[in-house]
C-alpha cells in the first residue's frame, strides 16, 4: 500500500512545493538509517510498536515517519496500516561493509553534516566552508580528528567510494617498471591495496594524518599484502616521503583552494626524484555535469571549502607547481589520472 507521489503533470507551484520539501524527505531517510530501520526490516516485517520498542523511539511519531517514507517507496506499508516491510528502495540502505549508499546515508545523517548544509548561504556568500560557522567554530578536519564517531563516518563514506574506483586505477594505469609508490593522503589504503594486489612487484607507502594511520593499518592488514608497505604518519604541508618511482594523490586536492593545491603539489615535487612520476587522480566536472556531480561539488565547498574542477584546472595547477603534464588517462566517466613529471 505505497502511496507514491506522482510528480508528472504538476504545475510549477506544486513542483516547487515538492522541491522545497525535498530537504524533509532527505532528513526522514537519514533518520530512518540512523535508527537502523532498514537493518531491522531486513530480518522480516515489523509493526510500528515493535520498531518503536527496538529503537527506543516515540511510536506515534515513528509511525508518521514510516508512513511518510512509504509514500515515496522507502519501506512498504501493509494493508493493516501499522506493519512495515522492506522495499527495494529501503533495502539499498542496509548496512553491509562497503555499501556506498548506506555509508553515505550515515555520513549525511550526522547533525554536523546537516548543520553545514543549513549554512550553505555562508558558503555562497564567501566561497568558504560553512562547516565551522555551523559547528561552533570546529572545522571539518578538526572534528574528524578529535571525534571518533565523526572520523569513522567520514572514513567509511570515503572508503566505500574509493574501494570501487581504486581497482579501476590500478588496472588502467601502466605500472610496468614501477617498484616504489607513495600514495599521498592515501586515506584507509584502498588505492594502495589495489595497486599492491594488481602489481606484486610494487612496494607501497601511504602518507596520512596520524589519526587515520591505525584505520589504514587495519585495512591493509586485511588485504593480504603483508611486508610490502609502510604507513607514514605525517602532514603533506610539511614533508612527503622522498625518492619513490611513482607518487599518487587521489581525491585529496579537491578539498583545497588553488593556492593551497599548488603548495601541496610543490611539497610532493620536493620529494620526487628527477625521473619520478606523480599521478593526480581526481573526479572532474565540466559545465555539462550531471546534477549529482554539481551537488557533490557544492558539498565539498560546504564541508571543507573545496571544489571539483574541470581537468584543465588540474593541468594548470600542476604546471603552476612546476610539474610537466604528460597526458591524461580516463578511468571512468568522471575519474581522471593526470600524469605529471618533475623533469
Ligand atoms: C577526501 S580524502 C581522500 C582519501 C583517499 N585518497 C581516497 O581517495 O579515498 C582526503 C584525505 O586527505 C587526508 N589529509 C588531509 N589533510 C592532510 C594532511 N595535511 N596531510 C596528509 N593527509 C591529509 C585526509 O586524512 C583524508 O584521508
mmCIF file of C-alpha atoms and ligand atoms in Angstrom:
data_model
loop_
_atom_site.group_PDB
_atom_site.id
_atom_site.type_symbol
_atom_site.label_atom_id
_atom_site.label_comp_id
_atom_site.label_asym_id
_atom_site.label_seq_id
_atom_site.Cartn_x
_atom_site.Cartn_y
_atom_site.Cartn_z
ATOM 1 C CA UNK A 1 0.000 0.000 0.000
ATOM 2 C CA UNK A 2 2.539 2.564 -1.079
ATOM 3 C CA UNK A 3 1.055 5.965 -1.731
ATOM 4 C CA UNK A 4 3.542 7.085 -4.342
ATOM 5 C CA UNK A 5 3.788 10.778 -5.044
ATOM 6 C CA UNK A 6 3.134 11.296 -8.730
ATOM 7 C CA UNK A 7 5.457 14.011 -9.985
ATOM 8 C CA UNK A 8 4.161 14.062 -13.558
ATOM 9 C CA UNK A 9 1.788 16.748 -14.821
ATOM 10 C CA UNK A 10 2.166 19.120 -11.915
ATOM 11 C CA UNK A 11 2.113 22.836 -12.283
ATOM 12 C CA UNK A 12 5.176 24.859 -11.258
ATOM 13 C CA UNK A 13 3.677 25.739 -7.870
ATOM 14 C CA UNK A 14 3.229 22.116 -6.851
ATOM 15 C CA UNK A 15 6.596 21.195 -8.283
ATOM 16 C CA UNK A 16 8.178 23.973 -6.237
ATOM 17 C CA UNK A 17 6.471 22.825 -3.041
ATOM 18 C CA UNK A 18 7.880 19.347 -3.629
ATOM 19 C CA UNK A 19 11.347 20.732 -4.255
ATOM 20 C CA UNK A 20 11.177 22.889 -1.135
ATOM 21 C CA UNK A 21 10.132 19.901 0.922
ATOM 22 C CA UNK A 22 12.860 17.707 -0.559
ATOM 23 C CA UNK A 23 15.011 18.522 2.458
ATOM 24 C CA UNK A 24 12.349 16.992 4.723
ATOM 25 C CA UNK A 25 12.288 13.793 2.687
ATOM 26 C CA UNK A 26 16.075 13.541 2.787
ATOM 27 C CA UNK A 27 16.114 14.140 6.542
ATOM 28 C CA UNK A 28 13.458 11.453 7.100
ATOM 29 C CA UNK A 29 15.641 8.955 5.203
ATOM 30 C CA UNK A 30 18.675 9.972 7.276
ATOM 31 C CA UNK A 31 16.756 9.402 10.500
ATOM 32 C CA UNK A 32 15.446 6.016 9.365
ATOM 33 C CA UNK A 33 19.021 4.986 8.548
ATOM 34 C CA UNK A 34 20.309 6.363 11.841
ATOM 35 C CA UNK A 35 17.738 4.289 13.707
ATOM 36 C CA UNK A 36 18.777 1.189 11.762
ATOM 37 C CA UNK A 37 15.280 0.606 10.372
ATOM 38 C CA UNK A 38 16.497 -0.870 7.047
ATOM 39 C CA UNK A 39 18.609 -3.386 9.004
ATOM 40 C CA UNK A 40 15.728 -4.312 11.312
ATOM 41 C CA UNK A 41 13.296 -4.847 8.427
ATOM 42 C CA UNK A 42 15.853 -6.927 6.547
ATOM 43 C CA UNK A 43 15.030 -9.662 9.068
ATOM 44 C CA UNK A 44 11.279 -9.542 8.285
ATOM 45 C CA UNK A 45 8.205 -7.369 8.671
ATOM 46 C CA UNK A 46 7.528 -5.475 11.901
ATOM 47 C CA UNK A 47 4.755 -3.419 13.425
ATOM 48 C CA UNK A 48 5.346 0.227 14.317
ATOM 49 C CA UNK A 49 5.047 -0.713 18.009
ATOM 50 C CA UNK A 50 7.782 -3.342 17.665
ATOM 51 C CA UNK A 51 10.043 -0.970 15.763
ATOM 52 C CA UNK A 52 9.486 1.754 18.357
ATOM 53 C CA UNK A 53 10.385 -0.700 21.122
ATOM 54 C CA UNK A 54 13.501 -1.892 19.292
ATOM 55 C CA UNK A 55 14.736 1.610 18.508
ATOM 56 C CA UNK A 56 13.660 3.344 21.735
ATOM 57 C CA UNK A 57 11.518 5.856 19.849
ATOM 58 C CA UNK A 58 8.105 7.501 20.202
ATOM 59 C CA UNK A 59 5.675 5.100 18.496
ATOM 60 C CA UNK A 60 3.227 7.635 17.065
ATOM 61 C CA UNK A 61 5.935 9.838 15.626
ATOM 62 C CA UNK A 62 7.844 6.850 14.293
ATOM 63 C CA UNK A 63 4.606 5.639 12.666
ATOM 64 C CA UNK A 64 4.181 9.019 10.993
ATOM 65 C CA UNK A 65 7.781 8.949 9.767
ATOM 66 C CA UNK A 66 7.375 5.459 8.309
ATOM 67 C CA UNK A 67 4.091 6.327 6.666
ATOM 68 C CA UNK A 68 5.604 9.466 5.148
ATOM 69 C CA UNK A 69 8.596 7.496 3.876
ATOM 70 C CA UNK A 70 6.394 4.783 2.366
ATOM 71 C CA UNK A 71 4.601 7.405 0.219
ATOM 72 C CA UNK A 72 7.714 7.576 -1.937
ATOM 73 C CA UNK A 73 8.703 3.939 -1.800
ATOM 74 C CA UNK A 74 11.036 3.834 1.195
ATOM 75 C CA UNK A 75 9.600 0.886 3.171
ATOM 76 C CA UNK A 76 6.407 -0.966 2.290
ATOM 77 C CA UNK A 77 3.308 -0.202 4.334
ATOM 78 C CA UNK A 78 0.924 -3.144 4.723
ATOM 79 C CA UNK A 79 -2.860 -3.022 4.358
ATOM 80 C CA UNK A 80 -3.333 -3.162 8.163
ATOM 81 C CA UNK A 81 -1.742 0.306 8.290
ATOM 82 C CA UNK A 82 0.736 -0.421 11.073
ATOM 83 C CA UNK A 83 3.001 -3.157 9.723
ATOM 84 C CA UNK A 84 6.006 -2.375 7.537
ATOM 85 C CA UNK A 85 8.420 -4.411 5.479
ATOM 86 C CA UNK A 86 11.486 -3.712 3.394
ATOM 87 C CA UNK A 87 11.026 -2.217 -0.079
ATOM 88 C CA UNK A 88 13.556 -2.247 -2.943
ATOM 89 C CA UNK A 89 14.491 1.346 -2.040
ATOM 90 C CA UNK A 90 14.918 0.822 1.696
ATOM 91 C CA UNK A 91 16.917 -2.369 1.019
ATOM 92 C CA UNK A 92 19.616 -0.180 -0.570
ATOM 93 C CA UNK A 93 20.305 1.287 2.892
ATOM 94 C CA UNK A 94 21.048 -1.975 4.723
ATOM 95 C CA UNK A 95 24.414 -1.512 6.431
ATOM 96 C CA UNK A 96 26.776 -4.009 4.883
ATOM 97 C CA UNK A 97 30.537 -3.446 4.795
ATOM 98 C CA UNK A 98 31.448 -1.388 1.743
ATOM 99 C CA UNK A 99 27.837 -0.491 0.862
ATOM 100 C CA UNK A 100 28.375 3.002 -0.573
ATOM 101 C CA UNK A 101 24.734 4.087 -0.183
ATOM 102 C CA UNK A 102 24.362 3.140 3.477
ATOM 103 C CA UNK A 103 27.731 4.632 4.465
ATOM 104 C CA UNK A 104 26.829 7.782 2.522
ATOM 105 C CA UNK A 105 23.475 7.930 4.333
ATOM 106 C CA UNK A 106 25.252 7.666 7.716
ATOM 107 C CA UNK A 107 27.679 10.401 6.707
ATOM 108 C CA UNK A 108 24.818 12.675 5.639
ATOM 109 C CA UNK A 109 22.734 11.811 8.700
ATOM 110 C CA UNK A 110 25.265 13.278 11.151
ATOM 111 C CA UNK A 111 23.977 16.506 12.688
ATOM 112 C CA UNK A 112 27.246 18.309 11.870
ATOM 113 C CA UNK A 113 26.827 17.424 8.181
ATOM 114 C CA UNK A 114 23.229 18.632 8.102
ATOM 115 C CA UNK A 115 24.135 21.781 10.024
ATOM 116 C CA UNK A 116 26.826 22.652 7.479
ATOM 117 C CA UNK A 117 24.327 22.380 4.578
ATOM 118 C CA UNK A 118 21.992 24.539 6.641
ATOM 119 C CA UNK A 119 24.591 27.314 6.382
ATOM 120 C CA UNK A 120 25.035 26.959 2.605
ATOM 121 C CA UNK A 121 24.266 30.675 2.347
ATOM 122 C CA UNK A 122 27.559 31.412 4.113
ATOM 123 C CA UNK A 123 29.446 29.349 1.516
ATOM 124 C CA UNK A 124 27.672 31.029 -1.375
ATOM 125 C CA UNK A 125 28.382 34.477 0.060
ATOM 126 C CA UNK A 126 32.038 33.861 0.858
ATOM 127 C CA UNK A 127 33.203 30.831 -1.164
ATOM 128 C CA UNK A 128 34.398 29.354 2.132
ATOM 129 C CA UNK A 129 33.316 26.294 4.047
ATOM 130 C CA UNK A 130 30.198 26.796 6.173
ATOM 131 C CA UNK A 131 31.209 23.936 8.457
ATOM 132 C CA UNK A 132 32.926 25.990 11.152
ATOM 133 C CA UNK A 133 30.201 28.614 11.232
ATOM 134 C CA UNK A 134 27.564 25.907 11.644
ATOM 135 C CA UNK A 135 29.511 23.785 14.135
ATOM 136 C CA UNK A 136 30.612 26.193 16.856
ATOM 137 C CA UNK A 137 33.971 27.085 15.320
ATOM 138 C CA UNK A 138 35.142 23.489 14.792
ATOM 139 C CA UNK A 139 36.389 22.732 11.279
ATOM 140 C CA UNK A 140 35.633 19.521 9.412
ATOM 141 C CA UNK A 141 39.264 18.395 9.681
ATOM 142 C CA UNK A 142 39.350 19.128 13.432
ATOM 143 C CA UNK A 143 36.120 17.244 14.057
ATOM 144 C CA UNK A 144 37.146 14.188 12.036
ATOM 145 C CA UNK A 145 40.375 14.167 14.029
ATOM 146 C CA UNK A 146 39.026 14.610 17.549
ATOM 147 C CA UNK A 147 35.634 12.868 17.412
ATOM 148 C CA UNK A 148 35.988 9.098 16.843
ATOM 149 C CA UNK A 149 32.428 8.733 15.553
ATOM 150 C CA UNK A 150 32.789 11.576 13.050
ATOM 151 C CA UNK A 151 36.105 10.114 11.960
ATOM 152 C CA UNK A 152 34.507 6.717 11.417
ATOM 153 C CA UNK A 153 31.513 8.110 9.473
ATOM 154 C CA UNK A 154 33.725 10.166 7.169
ATOM 155 C CA UNK A 155 36.272 7.468 6.517
ATOM 156 C CA UNK A 156 33.696 4.768 5.850
ATOM 157 C CA UNK A 157 31.992 7.050 3.322
ATOM 158 C CA UNK A 158 35.325 7.840 1.642
ATOM 159 C CA UNK A 159 36.401 4.255 1.619
ATOM 160 C CA UNK A 160 33.214 2.878 0.081
ATOM 161 C CA UNK A 161 33.670 5.184 -2.927
ATOM 162 C CA UNK A 162 37.414 4.687 -3.031
ATOM 163 C CA UNK A 163 37.337 0.897 -2.998
ATOM 164 C CA UNK A 164 35.306 0.679 -6.192
ATOM 165 C CA UNK A 165 37.400 3.109 -8.189
ATOM 166 C CA UNK A 166 40.821 2.065 -6.856
ATOM 167 C CA UNK A 167 40.840 -1.228 -8.720
ATOM 168 C CA UNK A 168 39.987 0.756 -11.852
ATOM 169 C CA UNK A 169 43.040 2.986 -11.311
ATOM 170 C CA UNK A 170 45.347 0.029 -10.576
ATOM 171 C CA UNK A 171 44.201 -1.762 -13.746
ATOM 172 C CA UNK A 172 44.036 1.239 -16.077
ATOM 173 C CA UNK A 173 47.423 2.830 -15.486
ATOM 174 C CA UNK A 174 50.530 1.092 -16.810
ATOM 175 C CA UNK A 175 52.670 0.298 -13.745
ATOM 176 C CA UNK A 176 55.397 -1.544 -15.662
ATOM 177 C CA UNK A 177 58.829 -0.625 -14.346
ATOM 178 C CA UNK A 178 57.362 0.888 -11.151
ATOM 179 C CA UNK A 179 58.852 -0.582 -7.957
ATOM 180 C CA UNK A 180 58.001 2.026 -5.311
ATOM 181 C CA UNK A 181 54.790 4.032 -4.874
ATOM 182 C CA UNK A 182 53.908 6.726 -2.336
ATOM 183 C CA UNK A 183 50.169 7.415 -2.039
ATOM 184 C CA UNK A 184 49.903 10.897 -0.530
ATOM 185 C CA UNK A 185 46.789 11.311 1.677
ATOM 186 C CA UNK A 186 46.019 7.665 0.992
ATOM 187 C CA UNK A 187 43.026 7.501 3.347
ATOM 188 C CA UNK A 188 42.232 3.986 4.509
ATOM 189 C CA UNK A 189 44.531 2.463 1.911
ATOM 190 C CA UNK A 190 42.160 1.195 -0.740
ATOM 191 C CA UNK A 191 44.211 2.613 -3.633
ATOM 192 C CA UNK A 192 47.479 1.251 -2.281
ATOM 193 C CA UNK A 193 45.862 -2.134 -1.550
ATOM 194 C CA UNK A 194 44.560 -2.287 -5.137
ATOM 195 C CA UNK A 195 47.966 -1.324 -6.606
ATOM 196 C CA UNK A 196 49.809 -3.897 -4.459
ATOM 197 C CA UNK A 197 47.269 -6.592 -5.305
ATOM 198 C CA UNK A 198 47.407 -5.957 -9.050
ATOM 199 C CA UNK A 199 51.199 -5.407 -9.180
ATOM 200 C CA UNK A 200 53.080 -7.871 -6.913
ATOM 201 C CA UNK A 201 56.484 -6.277 -7.637
ATOM 202 C CA UNK A 202 55.499 -2.915 -6.076
ATOM 203 C CA UNK A 203 56.341 -1.726 -2.534
ATOM 204 C CA UNK A 204 53.986 0.993 -1.305
ATOM 205 C CA UNK A 205 53.911 3.806 1.244
ATOM 206 C CA UNK A 206 50.929 5.757 2.491
ATOM 207 C CA UNK A 207 51.278 9.259 3.909
ATOM 208 C CA UNK A 208 48.310 10.141 6.134
ATOM 209 C CA UNK A 209 47.281 12.220 9.145
ATOM 210 C CA UNK A 210 48.365 10.401 12.347
ATOM 211 C CA UNK A 211 44.770 9.814 13.475
ATOM 212 C CA UNK A 212 43.985 7.915 10.249
ATOM 213 C CA UNK A 213 47.041 5.642 10.407
ATOM 214 C CA UNK A 214 45.518 2.921 12.659
ATOM 215 C CA UNK A 215 42.487 2.674 10.354
ATOM 216 C CA UNK A 216 44.698 2.365 7.266
ATOM 217 C CA UNK A 217 46.824 -0.203 9.115
ATOM 218 C CA UNK A 218 43.764 -2.346 9.833
ATOM 219 C CA UNK A 219 42.566 -2.199 6.211
ATOM 220 C CA UNK A 220 45.952 -3.076 4.732
ATOM 221 C CA UNK A 221 46.421 -5.956 7.159
ATOM 222 C CA UNK A 222 43.182 -7.406 5.779
ATOM 223 C CA UNK A 223 44.379 -7.009 2.171
ATOM 224 C CA UNK A 224 46.950 -9.826 2.164
ATOM 225 C CA UNK A 225 49.898 -7.638 1.149
ATOM 226 C CA UNK A 226 51.996 -8.096 4.311
ATOM 227 C CA UNK A 227 55.617 -6.916 4.203
ATOM 228 C CA UNK A 228 55.052 -4.801 1.090
ATOM 229 C CA UNK A 229 54.008 -1.492 2.572
ATOM 230 C CA UNK A 230 54.593 1.092 5.259
ATOM 231 C CA UNK A 231 52.328 3.799 6.609
ATOM 232 C CA UNK A 232 53.886 7.127 7.461
ATOM 233 C CA UNK A 233 52.092 9.469 9.868
ATOM 234 C CA UNK A 234 52.674 12.998 8.677
ATOM 235 C CA UNK A 235 51.469 16.155 7.027
ATOM 236 C CA UNK A 236 51.652 16.830 3.314
ATOM 237 C CA UNK A 237 52.276 20.511 4.032
ATOM 238 C CA UNK A 238 55.446 19.568 5.918
ATOM 239 C CA UNK A 239 57.120 16.594 4.270
ATOM 240 C CA UNK A 240 56.393 13.808 1.816
ATOM 241 C CA UNK A 241 58.446 10.551 1.796
ATOM 242 C CA UNK A 242 61.227 11.020 -0.745
ATOM 243 C CA UNK A 243 62.629 9.126 -3.705
ATOM 244 C CA UNK A 244 59.772 6.894 -4.940
ATOM 245 C CA UNK A 245 59.319 5.912 -8.597
ATOM 246 C CA UNK A 246 55.701 6.977 -8.565
ATOM 247 C CA UNK A 247 53.558 9.278 -6.414
ATOM 248 C CA UNK A 248 49.762 9.285 -6.338
ATOM 249 C CA UNK A 249 47.294 11.682 -4.773
ATOM 250 C CA UNK A 250 43.641 10.708 -5.175
ATOM 251 C CA UNK A 251 40.625 12.873 -4.346
ATOM 252 C CA UNK A 252 42.598 14.880 -1.827
ATOM 253 C CA UNK A 253 43.429 18.022 -3.823
ATOM 254 C CA UNK A 254 39.746 18.833 -4.358
ATOM 255 C CA UNK A 255 39.482 19.629 -0.623
ATOM 256 C CA UNK A 256 41.568 22.807 -1.024
ATOM 257 C CA UNK A 257 41.719 26.161 -2.800
ATOM 258 C CA UNK A 258 44.025 26.746 -5.782
ATOM 259 C CA UNK A 259 46.955 28.276 -3.896
ATOM 260 C CA UNK A 260 46.903 25.510 -1.284
ATOM 261 C CA UNK A 261 46.809 22.851 -4.015
ATOM 262 C CA UNK A 262 49.916 24.395 -5.558
ATOM 263 C CA UNK A 263 51.626 24.273 -2.128
ATOM 264 C CA UNK A 264 50.778 20.568 -1.724
ATOM 265 C CA UNK A 265 51.992 19.781 -5.249
ATOM 266 C CA UNK A 266 55.225 21.696 -4.635
ATOM 267 C CA UNK A 267 55.781 19.673 -1.473
ATOM 268 C CA UNK A 268 55.335 16.431 -3.412
ATOM 269 C CA UNK A 269 57.662 17.745 -6.135
ATOM 270 C CA UNK A 270 60.312 18.357 -3.454
ATOM 271 C CA UNK A 271 60.149 14.664 -2.547
ATOM 272 C CA UNK A 272 60.300 13.390 -6.147
ATOM 273 C CA UNK A 273 63.481 12.244 -7.888
ATOM 274 C CA UNK A 274 64.135 13.994 -11.221
ATOM 275 C CA UNK A 275 62.618 10.993 -13.032
ATOM 276 C CA UNK A 276 59.680 10.333 -10.635
ATOM 277 C CA UNK A 277 56.095 10.469 -11.854
ATOM 278 C CA UNK A 278 53.133 11.986 -9.989
ATOM 279 C CA UNK A 279 49.580 10.878 -10.763
ATOM 280 C CA UNK A 280 46.906 13.381 -9.825
ATOM 281 C CA UNK A 281 43.718 11.318 -9.613
ATOM 282 C CA UNK A 282 40.557 13.357 -9.332
ATOM 283 C CA UNK A 283 36.894 13.441 -10.218
ATOM 284 C CA UNK A 284 36.480 16.068 -12.888
ATOM 285 C CA UNK A 285 33.451 18.189 -13.717
ATOM 286 C CA UNK A 286 32.574 20.391 -16.619
ATOM 287 C CA UNK A 287 29.715 22.718 -17.427
ATOM 288 C CA UNK A 288 27.669 19.787 -18.721
ATOM 289 C CA UNK A 289 27.974 17.855 -15.487
ATOM 290 C CA UNK A 290 25.049 15.963 -14.125
ATOM 291 C CA UNK A 291 23.067 17.116 -11.148
ATOM 292 C CA UNK A 292 24.726 14.782 -8.674
ATOM 293 C CA UNK A 293 28.242 15.926 -9.615
ATOM 294 C CA UNK A 294 27.209 19.555 -9.267
ATOM 295 C CA UNK A 295 25.746 18.983 -5.798
ATOM 296 C CA UNK A 296 28.775 16.917 -4.727
ATOM 297 C CA UNK A 297 30.881 19.911 -5.745
ATOM 298 C CA UNK A 298 28.794 22.177 -3.534
ATOM 299 C CA UNK A 299 29.163 19.660 -0.698
ATOM 300 C CA UNK A 300 32.939 19.955 -0.950
ATOM 301 C CA UNK A 301 32.674 23.709 -0.532
ATOM 302 C CA UNK A 302 30.257 23.431 2.372
ATOM 303 C CA UNK A 303 32.359 20.880 4.272
ATOM 304 C CA UNK A 304 35.926 21.971 3.592
ATOM 305 C CA UNK A 305 35.892 24.950 1.212
ATOM 306 C CA UNK A 306 36.988 22.704 -1.665
ATOM 307 C CA UNK A 307 35.553 22.208 -5.127
ATOM 308 C CA UNK A 308 35.547 19.805 -8.033
ATOM 309 C CA UNK A 309 37.254 21.242 -11.074
ATOM 310 C CA UNK A 310 37.483 20.619 -14.788
ATOM 311 C CA UNK A 311 40.500 18.598 -15.889
ATOM 312 C CA UNK A 312 42.098 21.714 -17.416
ATOM 313 C CA UNK A 313 42.323 23.273 -13.913
ATOM 314 C CA UNK A 314 44.365 20.344 -12.573
ATOM 315 C CA UNK A 315 46.704 20.587 -15.545
ATOM 316 C CA UNK A 316 47.143 24.317 -14.943
ATOM 317 C CA UNK A 317 47.685 23.863 -11.181
ATOM 318 C CA UNK A 318 50.301 21.149 -11.815
ATOM 319 C CA UNK A 319 52.115 23.492 -14.191
ATOM 320 C CA UNK A 320 51.983 26.306 -11.625
ATOM 321 C CA UNK A 321 53.744 23.929 -9.204
ATOM 322 C CA UNK A 322 56.498 23.382 -11.795
ATOM 323 C CA UNK A 323 55.376 19.927 -12.904
ATOM 324 C CA UNK A 324 55.174 18.855 -16.548
ATOM 325 C CA UNK A 325 51.835 17.368 -17.597
ATOM 326 C CA UNK A 326 52.462 14.311 -19.758
ATOM 327 C CA UNK A 327 48.949 13.037 -20.510
ATOM 328 C CA UNK A 328 45.537 12.294 -19.067
ATOM 329 C CA UNK A 329 44.218 8.757 -18.643
ATOM 330 C CA UNK A 330 40.443 8.351 -18.130
ATOM 331 C CA UNK A 331 39.485 5.740 -15.516
ATOM 332 C CA UNK A 332 35.704 6.131 -15.635
ATOM 333 C CA UNK A 333 33.144 8.700 -16.786
ATOM 334 C CA UNK A 334 34.346 11.292 -14.316
ATOM 335 C CA UNK A 335 37.618 9.990 -12.824
ATOM 336 C CA UNK A 336 40.866 11.064 -14.496
ATOM 337 C CA UNK A 337 44.547 10.333 -13.966
ATOM 338 C CA UNK A 338 46.625 13.401 -14.833
ATOM 339 C CA UNK A 339 50.172 12.071 -15.270
ATOM 340 C CA UNK A 340 52.870 14.592 -14.441
ATOM 341 C CA UNK A 341 56.657 14.509 -14.193
ATOM 342 C CA UNK A 342 59.286 16.557 -12.481
ATOM 343 C CA UNK A 343 61.803 16.547 -15.328
HETATM 344 C C1 LIG B 1 38.862 13.066 0.543
HETATM 345 S S1 LIG B 1 40.010 12.072 1.422
HETATM 346 C C2 LIG B 1 40.690 11.034 0.158
HETATM 347 C C3 LIG B 1 41.374 9.828 0.712
HETATM 348 C C4 LIG B 1 41.894 8.817 -0.301
HETATM 349 N N1 LIG B 1 42.980 9.336 -1.119
HETATM 350 C C5 LIG B 1 40.764 8.323 -1.161
HETATM 351 O O1 LIG B 1 40.794 8.525 -2.373
HETATM 352 O O2 LIG B 1 39.828 7.734 -0.592
HETATM 353 C C6 LIG B 1 41.288 13.241 1.755
HETATM 354 C C7 LIG B 1 42.374 12.699 2.650
HETATM 355 O O3 LIG B 1 43.350 13.710 2.860
HETATM 356 C C8 LIG B 1 43.909 13.479 4.150
HETATM 357 N N2 LIG B 1 44.582 14.690 4.618
HETATM 358 C C9 LIG B 1 44.011 15.891 4.912
HETATM 359 N N3 LIG B 1 44.949 16.756 5.332
HETATM 360 C C10 LIG B 1 46.145 16.103 5.287
HETATM 361 C C11 LIG B 1 47.498 16.482 5.581
HETATM 362 N N4 LIG B 1 47.773 17.707 5.994
HETATM 363 N N5 LIG B 1 48.477 15.562 5.404
HETATM 364 C C12 LIG B 1 48.186 14.312 4.977
HETATM 365 N N6 LIG B 1 46.908 13.884 4.664
HETATM 366 C C13 LIG B 1 45.904 14.780 4.824
HETATM 367 C C14 LIG B 1 42.672 13.130 4.974
HETATM 368 O O4 LIG B 1 43.007 12.481 6.184
HETATM 369 C C15 LIG B 1 41.878 12.264 4.025
HETATM 370 O O5 LIG B 1 42.138 10.892 4.192
#
